[in-house]
CSV table of C-alpha atoms in Angstrom, one decimal:
chain,number,residue,atom,x,y,z
G,1,UNK,CA,9.1,11.3,20.6
G,2,UNK,CA,9.3,8.1,21.6
G,3,UNK,CA,6.1,7.8,19.5
G,4,UNK,CA,7.4,9.9,16.5
G,5,UNK,CA,10.5,7.6,16.2
G,6,UNK,CA,8.4,4.5,16.7
G,7,UNK,CA,6.2,5.6,13.5
G,8,UNK,CA,8.7,7.0,11.6
G,9,UNK,CA,11.2,3.6,11.8
G,10,UNK,CA,7.2,1.8,10.8
G,11,UNK,CA,6.9,4.9,8.0
G,12,UNK,CA,10.1,3.1,6.5
G,13,UNK,CA,9.3,-0.7,7.2
G,14,UNK,CA,6.9,-0.2,4.8
G,15,UNK,CA,8.2,2.3,1.4
G,16,UNK,CA,11.6,0.2,1.1
G,17,UNK,CA,12.7,3.2,-1.0
G,18,UNK,CA,10.5,2.8,-4.2
G,19,UNK,CA,8.1,6.0,-3.8
G,20,UNK,CA,10.7,6.5,-6.9
G,21,UNK,CA,9.8,3.9,-8.5
G,22,UNK,CA,5.8,5.0,-8.1
G,23,UNK,CA,6.2,8.2,-8.9
G,24,UNK,CA,8.8,9.3,-11.2
G,25,UNK,CA,8.3,6.4,-15.0
G,26,UNK,CA,5.1,8.1,-15.1
G,27,UNK,CA,5.6,11.6,-14.5
G,28,UNK,CA,7.7,10.5,-16.8
G,29,UNK,CA,5.5,9.7,-19.6
G,30,UNK,CA,2.3,12.4,-18.9
G,31,UNK,CA,5.0,15.2,-19.5
G,32,UNK,CA,6.9,13.2,-22.7
G,33,UNK,CA,4.3,12.4,-24.4
G,34,UNK,CA,2.5,15.9,-23.8
G,35,UNK,CA,6.2,17.4,-26.3
G,36,UNK,CA,6.9,14.2,-28.3
G,37,UNK,CA,3.3,11.4,-28.6
G,38,UNK,CA,2.5,8.7,-27.1
G,39,UNK,CA,4.7,6.1,-28.7
G,40,UNK,CA,8.1,8.7,-27.8
G,41,UNK,CA,6.0,8.5,-24.1
G,42,UNK,CA,6.2,5.0,-23.0
G,43,UNK,CA,9.6,4.2,-24.7
G,44,UNK,CA,10.4,7.4,-22.2
G,45,UNK,CA,9.2,5.4,-19.9
G,46,UNK,CA,10.6,2.0,-20.2
G,47,UNK,CA,13.9,3.2,-19.8
G,48,UNK,CA,13.3,5.7,-16.7
G,49,UNK,CA,12.5,2.4,-15.2
G,50,UNK,CA,15.5,0.2,-16.4
G,51,UNK,CA,17.2,2.5,-15.6
G,52,UNK,CA,16.1,3.3,-11.7
G,53,UNK,CA,15.6,-0.7,-12.0
G,54,UNK,CA,20.0,-0.4,-12.6
G,55,UNK,CA,20.4,1.7,-9.8
G,56,UNK,CA,19.0,-0.5,-6.9
G,57,UNK,CA,21.3,-3.6,-8.8
G,58,UNK,CA,24.4,-0.4,-7.9
G,59,UNK,CA,23.5,-0.5,-5.3
G,60,UNK,CA,22.8,-4.4,-4.0
G,61,UNK,CA,19.0,-3.0,-3.2
G,62,UNK,CA,16.8,-5.5,-3.5
G,63,UNK,CA,16.3,-7.1,-7.1
G,64,UNK,CA,13.0,-8.3,-6.6
G,65,UNK,CA,12.4,-4.1,-6.3
G,66,UNK,CA,14.0,-3.7,-10.4
G,67,UNK,CA,11.6,-6.3,-12.2
G,68,UNK,CA,8.7,-5.4,-10.4
G,69,UNK,CA,8.8,-1.4,-11.5
G,70,UNK,CA,10.0,-2.5,-15.3
G,71,UNK,CA,6.6,-5.6,-15.2
G,72,UNK,CA,4.8,-2.4,-13.4
G,73,UNK,CA,5.3,0.1,-16.0
G,74,UNK,CA,5.8,-2.3,-19.1
G,75,UNK,CA,2.1,-3.3,-18.2
G,76,UNK,CA,0.9,-0.3,-18.3
G,77,UNK,CA,2.6,1.2,-21.0
G,78,UNK,CA,1.5,-1.1,-22.8
G,79,UNK,CA,-2.5,-0.3,-21.7
G,80,UNK,CA,-1.2,3.2,-24.0
G,81,UNK,CA,0.7,2.3,-26.8
G,82,UNK,CA,-2.5,0.0,-27.8
G,83,UNK,CA,-5.4,1.5,-27.2
G,84,UNK,CA,-3.2,5.0,-27.8
G,85,UNK,CA,-4.2,6.9,-25.1
G,86,UNK,CA,-2.2,7.9,-23.3
G,87,UNK,CA,-4.6,8.4,-20.1
G,88,UNK,CA,-5.2,3.8,-20.0
G,89,UNK,CA,-1.7,4.2,-18.7
G,90,UNK,CA,-3.7,4.1,-15.6
G,91,UNK,CA,-5.5,1.2,-16.4
G,92,UNK,CA,-3.2,-0.9,-14.7
G,93,UNK,CA,-3.9,1.4,-10.8
G,94,UNK,CA,-7.7,1.0,-11.6
G,95,UNK,CA,-7.9,-3.1,-11.9
G,96,UNK,CA,-5.0,-3.5,-8.4
G,97,UNK,CA,-7.7,-0.5,-6.9
G,98,UNK,CA,-10.6,-2.5,-7.7
G,99,UNK,CA,-8.8,-6.1,-6.5
G,100,UNK,CA,-7.8,-4.6,-3.2
G,101,UNK,CA,-11.5,-3.4,-2.6
G,102,UNK,CA,-12.8,-6.7,-3.8
G,103,UNK,CA,-10.2,-8.6,-1.0
G,104,UNK,CA,-10.9,-6.6,1.8
G,105,UNK,CA,-14.6,-6.9,1.7
G,106,UNK,CA,-13.9,-10.6,0.9
G,107,UNK,CA,-12.2,-10.7,4.4
G,108,UNK,CA,-14.7,-8.6,6.3
G,109,UNK,CA,-17.5,-11.3,4.3
G,110,UNK,CA,-15.2,-14.2,5.9
G,111,UNK,CA,-14.3,-13.1,9.2
G,112,UNK,CA,-10.1,-13.1,8.6
G,113,UNK,CA,-9.7,-8.8,7.4
G,114,UNK,CA,-7.5,-8.8,5.5
G,115,UNK,CA,-4.9,-6.1,8.1
G,116,UNK,CA,-4.3,-9.7,9.6
G,117,UNK,CA,-3.7,-11.4,6.4
G,118,UNK,CA,-1.1,-8.3,5.9
G,119,UNK,CA,0.0,-7.9,10.0
G,120,UNK,CA,0.5,-11.8,10.1
G,121,UNK,CA,2.8,-11.8,6.6
G,122,UNK,CA,4.7,-8.9,7.2
G,123,UNK,CA,5.4,-9.4,10.8
G,124,UNK,CA,5.5,-14.1,11.0
G,125,UNK,CA,3.1,-13.1,14.6
G,126,UNK,CA,0.9,-16.1,14.6
G,127,UNK,CA,-2.4,-16.0,13.3
G,128,UNK,CA,-4.5,-17.6,16.5
G,129,UNK,CA,-3.8,-14.5,18.3
G,130,UNK,CA,-5.2,-11.9,15.1
G,131,UNK,CA,-8.3,-14.3,14.8
G,132,UNK,CA,-9.3,-13.4,19.6
G,133,UNK,CA,-12.1,-11.8,19.5
G,134,UNK,CA,-10.3,-9.3,21.8
G,135,UNK,CA,-7.9,-8.4,19.3
G,136,UNK,CA,-9.6,-8.7,15.5
G,137,UNK,CA,-11.7,-6.1,16.0
G,138,UNK,CA,-9.2,-4.2,15.7
G,139,UNK,CA,-7.8,-5.7,12.5
G,140,UNK,CA,-11.3,-5.3,11.9
G,141,UNK,CA,-11.8,-1.8,11.5
G,142,UNK,CA,-8.7,-1.4,9.6
G,143,UNK,CA,-9.5,-3.8,6.8
G,144,UNK,CA,-12.6,-1.2,6.6
G,145,UNK,CA,-10.3,2.1,6.3
G,146,UNK,CA,-8.5,0.8,3.7
G,147,UNK,CA,-12.1,-0.4,2.0
G,148,UNK,CA,-13.1,2.9,1.9
G,149,UNK,CA,-9.4,4.1,0.8
G,150,UNK,CA,-9.3,1.4,-2.2
G,151,UNK,CA,-12.7,2.7,-2.8
G,152,UNK,CA,-12.4,6.2,-3.6
G,153,UNK,CA,-9.1,6.2,-5.0
G,154,UNK,CA,-10.9,3.4,-7.1
G,155,UNK,CA,-13.6,6.2,-8.3
G,156,UNK,CA,-11.9,8.9,-8.6
G,157,UNK,CA,-9.7,7.3,-11.2
G,158,UNK,CA,-12.6,5.8,-12.6
G,159,UNK,CA,-14.1,9.1,-13.6
G,160,UNK,CA,-10.4,11.0,-14.8
G,161,UNK,CA,-10.0,7.5,-16.9
G,162,UNK,CA,-13.6,8.5,-18.6
G,163,UNK,CA,-12.6,11.9,-18.5
G,164,UNK,CA,-9.2,11.1,-20.9
G,165,UNK,CA,-7.8,13.4,-18.7
G,166,UNK,CA,-3.7,12.3,-18.1
G,167,UNK,CA,-2.4,14.3,-16.0
G,168,UNK,CA,-4.7,14.8,-13.1
G,169,UNK,CA,-4.4,11.1,-13.5
G,170,UNK,CA,-1.1,11.6,-12.8
G,171,UNK,CA,-1.5,13.4,-10.3
G,172,UNK,CA,-4.2,11.9,-8.9
G,173,UNK,CA,-1.3,9.4,-8.6
G,174,UNK,CA,0.6,10.7,-6.5
G,175,UNK,CA,-0.9,12.4,-4.1
G,176,UNK,CA,-3.6,9.1,-3.5
G,177,UNK,CA,-0.2,6.2,-4.3
G,178,UNK,CA,2.4,5.8,-2.0
G,179,UNK,CA,2.2,9.1,-0.4
G,180,UNK,CA,-2.1,8.2,0.4
G,181,UNK,CA,-0.8,5.0,1.0
G,182,UNK,CA,1.8,6.1,3.9
G,183,UNK,CA,-0.9,8.0,5.3
G,184,UNK,CA,-3.1,5.1,5.5
G,185,UNK,CA,-0.5,3.0,7.8
G,186,UNK,CA,0.0,5.3,9.6
G,187,UNK,CA,-3.4,6.6,10.9
G,188,UNK,CA,-4.2,2.2,10.8
G,189,UNK,CA,-1.3,2.0,13.4
G,190,UNK,CA,-2.1,4.5,15.2
G,191,UNK,CA,-5.8,4.1,15.6
G,192,UNK,CA,-5.2,0.3,16.1
G,193,UNK,CA,-2.7,0.6,18.6
G,194,UNK,CA,-4.5,1.9,20.4
G,195,UNK,CA,-7.5,-0.3,19.8
G,196,UNK,CA,-6.1,-3.1,21.0
G,197,UNK,CA,-5.4,-1.4,23.8
G,198,UNK,CA,-9.4,-1.1,24.1
G,199,UNK,CA,-9.9,-4.5,23.7
G,200,UNK,CA,-8.1,-4.7,26.3
G,201,UNK,CA,-6.4,-8.7,25.0
G,202,UNK,CA,-2.7,-9.9,25.3
G,203,UNK,CA,0.2,-9.0,23.5
G,204,UNK,CA,2.1,-11.3,21.0
G,205,UNK,CA,4.1,-11.5,23.1
G,206,UNK,CA,1.9,-12.9,26.3
G,207,UNK,CA,-0.2,-14.5,23.8
G,208,UNK,CA,3.3,-17.0,22.6
G,209,UNK,CA,4.6,-17.2,25.8
G,210,UNK,CA,0.9,-17.9,26.7
G,211,UNK,CA,0.2,-16.0,30.0
G,212,UNK,CA,-3.2,-15.1,32.0
G,213,UNK,CA,-4.9,-12.0,32.4
G,214,UNK,CA,-4.6,-9.4,33.1
G,215,UNK,CA,-2.8,-8.5,30.1
G,216,UNK,CA,0.4,-5.4,29.5
G,217,UNK,CA,-1.4,-6.0,25.5
G,218,UNK,CA,-0.1,-5.0,22.3
G,219,UNK,CA,2.4,-1.8,23.1
G,220,UNK,CA,4.3,-1.8,19.6
G,221,UNK,CA,3.0,-3.3,16.5
G,222,UNK,CA,0.2,-4.1,14.6
């Protein structure tokens, strides 16, 4: 029970209420395009982003989410409007997936895996701990998982984009968006903790305190 509660807390820290911003505008865009045309769909999608932003501000949530959501929808809508193709609404998603594939692969090549950088930036743990041989392997393997996920998402999006299937794109974007990312992150967390224990290195607190082996290892957080 405690482990499930831990996983739920970790998932909540990742999602942070951003799922609606990522899912609602694309669905509304494709639905509106089917009935009212591209120009109206662009306007409705932008209005929905503004509305979500206002709701966030009223609820005193981070205003950066509101701005980020609006810019994301505006960027995507701009692609669709300029190219006169509803399917091109998802070009920014293709670009972001390609960028993540490149970054993940590049960090693996240089031996500084992306998963370690993400954990360092979100948790503030010392970088020196991540680069230990009895720690880094776990983050390298998780980074490979991320690379394969984003590569798969990229391939699916490109195929559907070439086909011009906007409805399929919105469904794929929804499934492989936050739901897919959260699923991958939960798997990463479970595997990462298990792998760190297998490697037998010190936990972060033990590393910071300068404790000598034998170590208890990392028991929570990845």
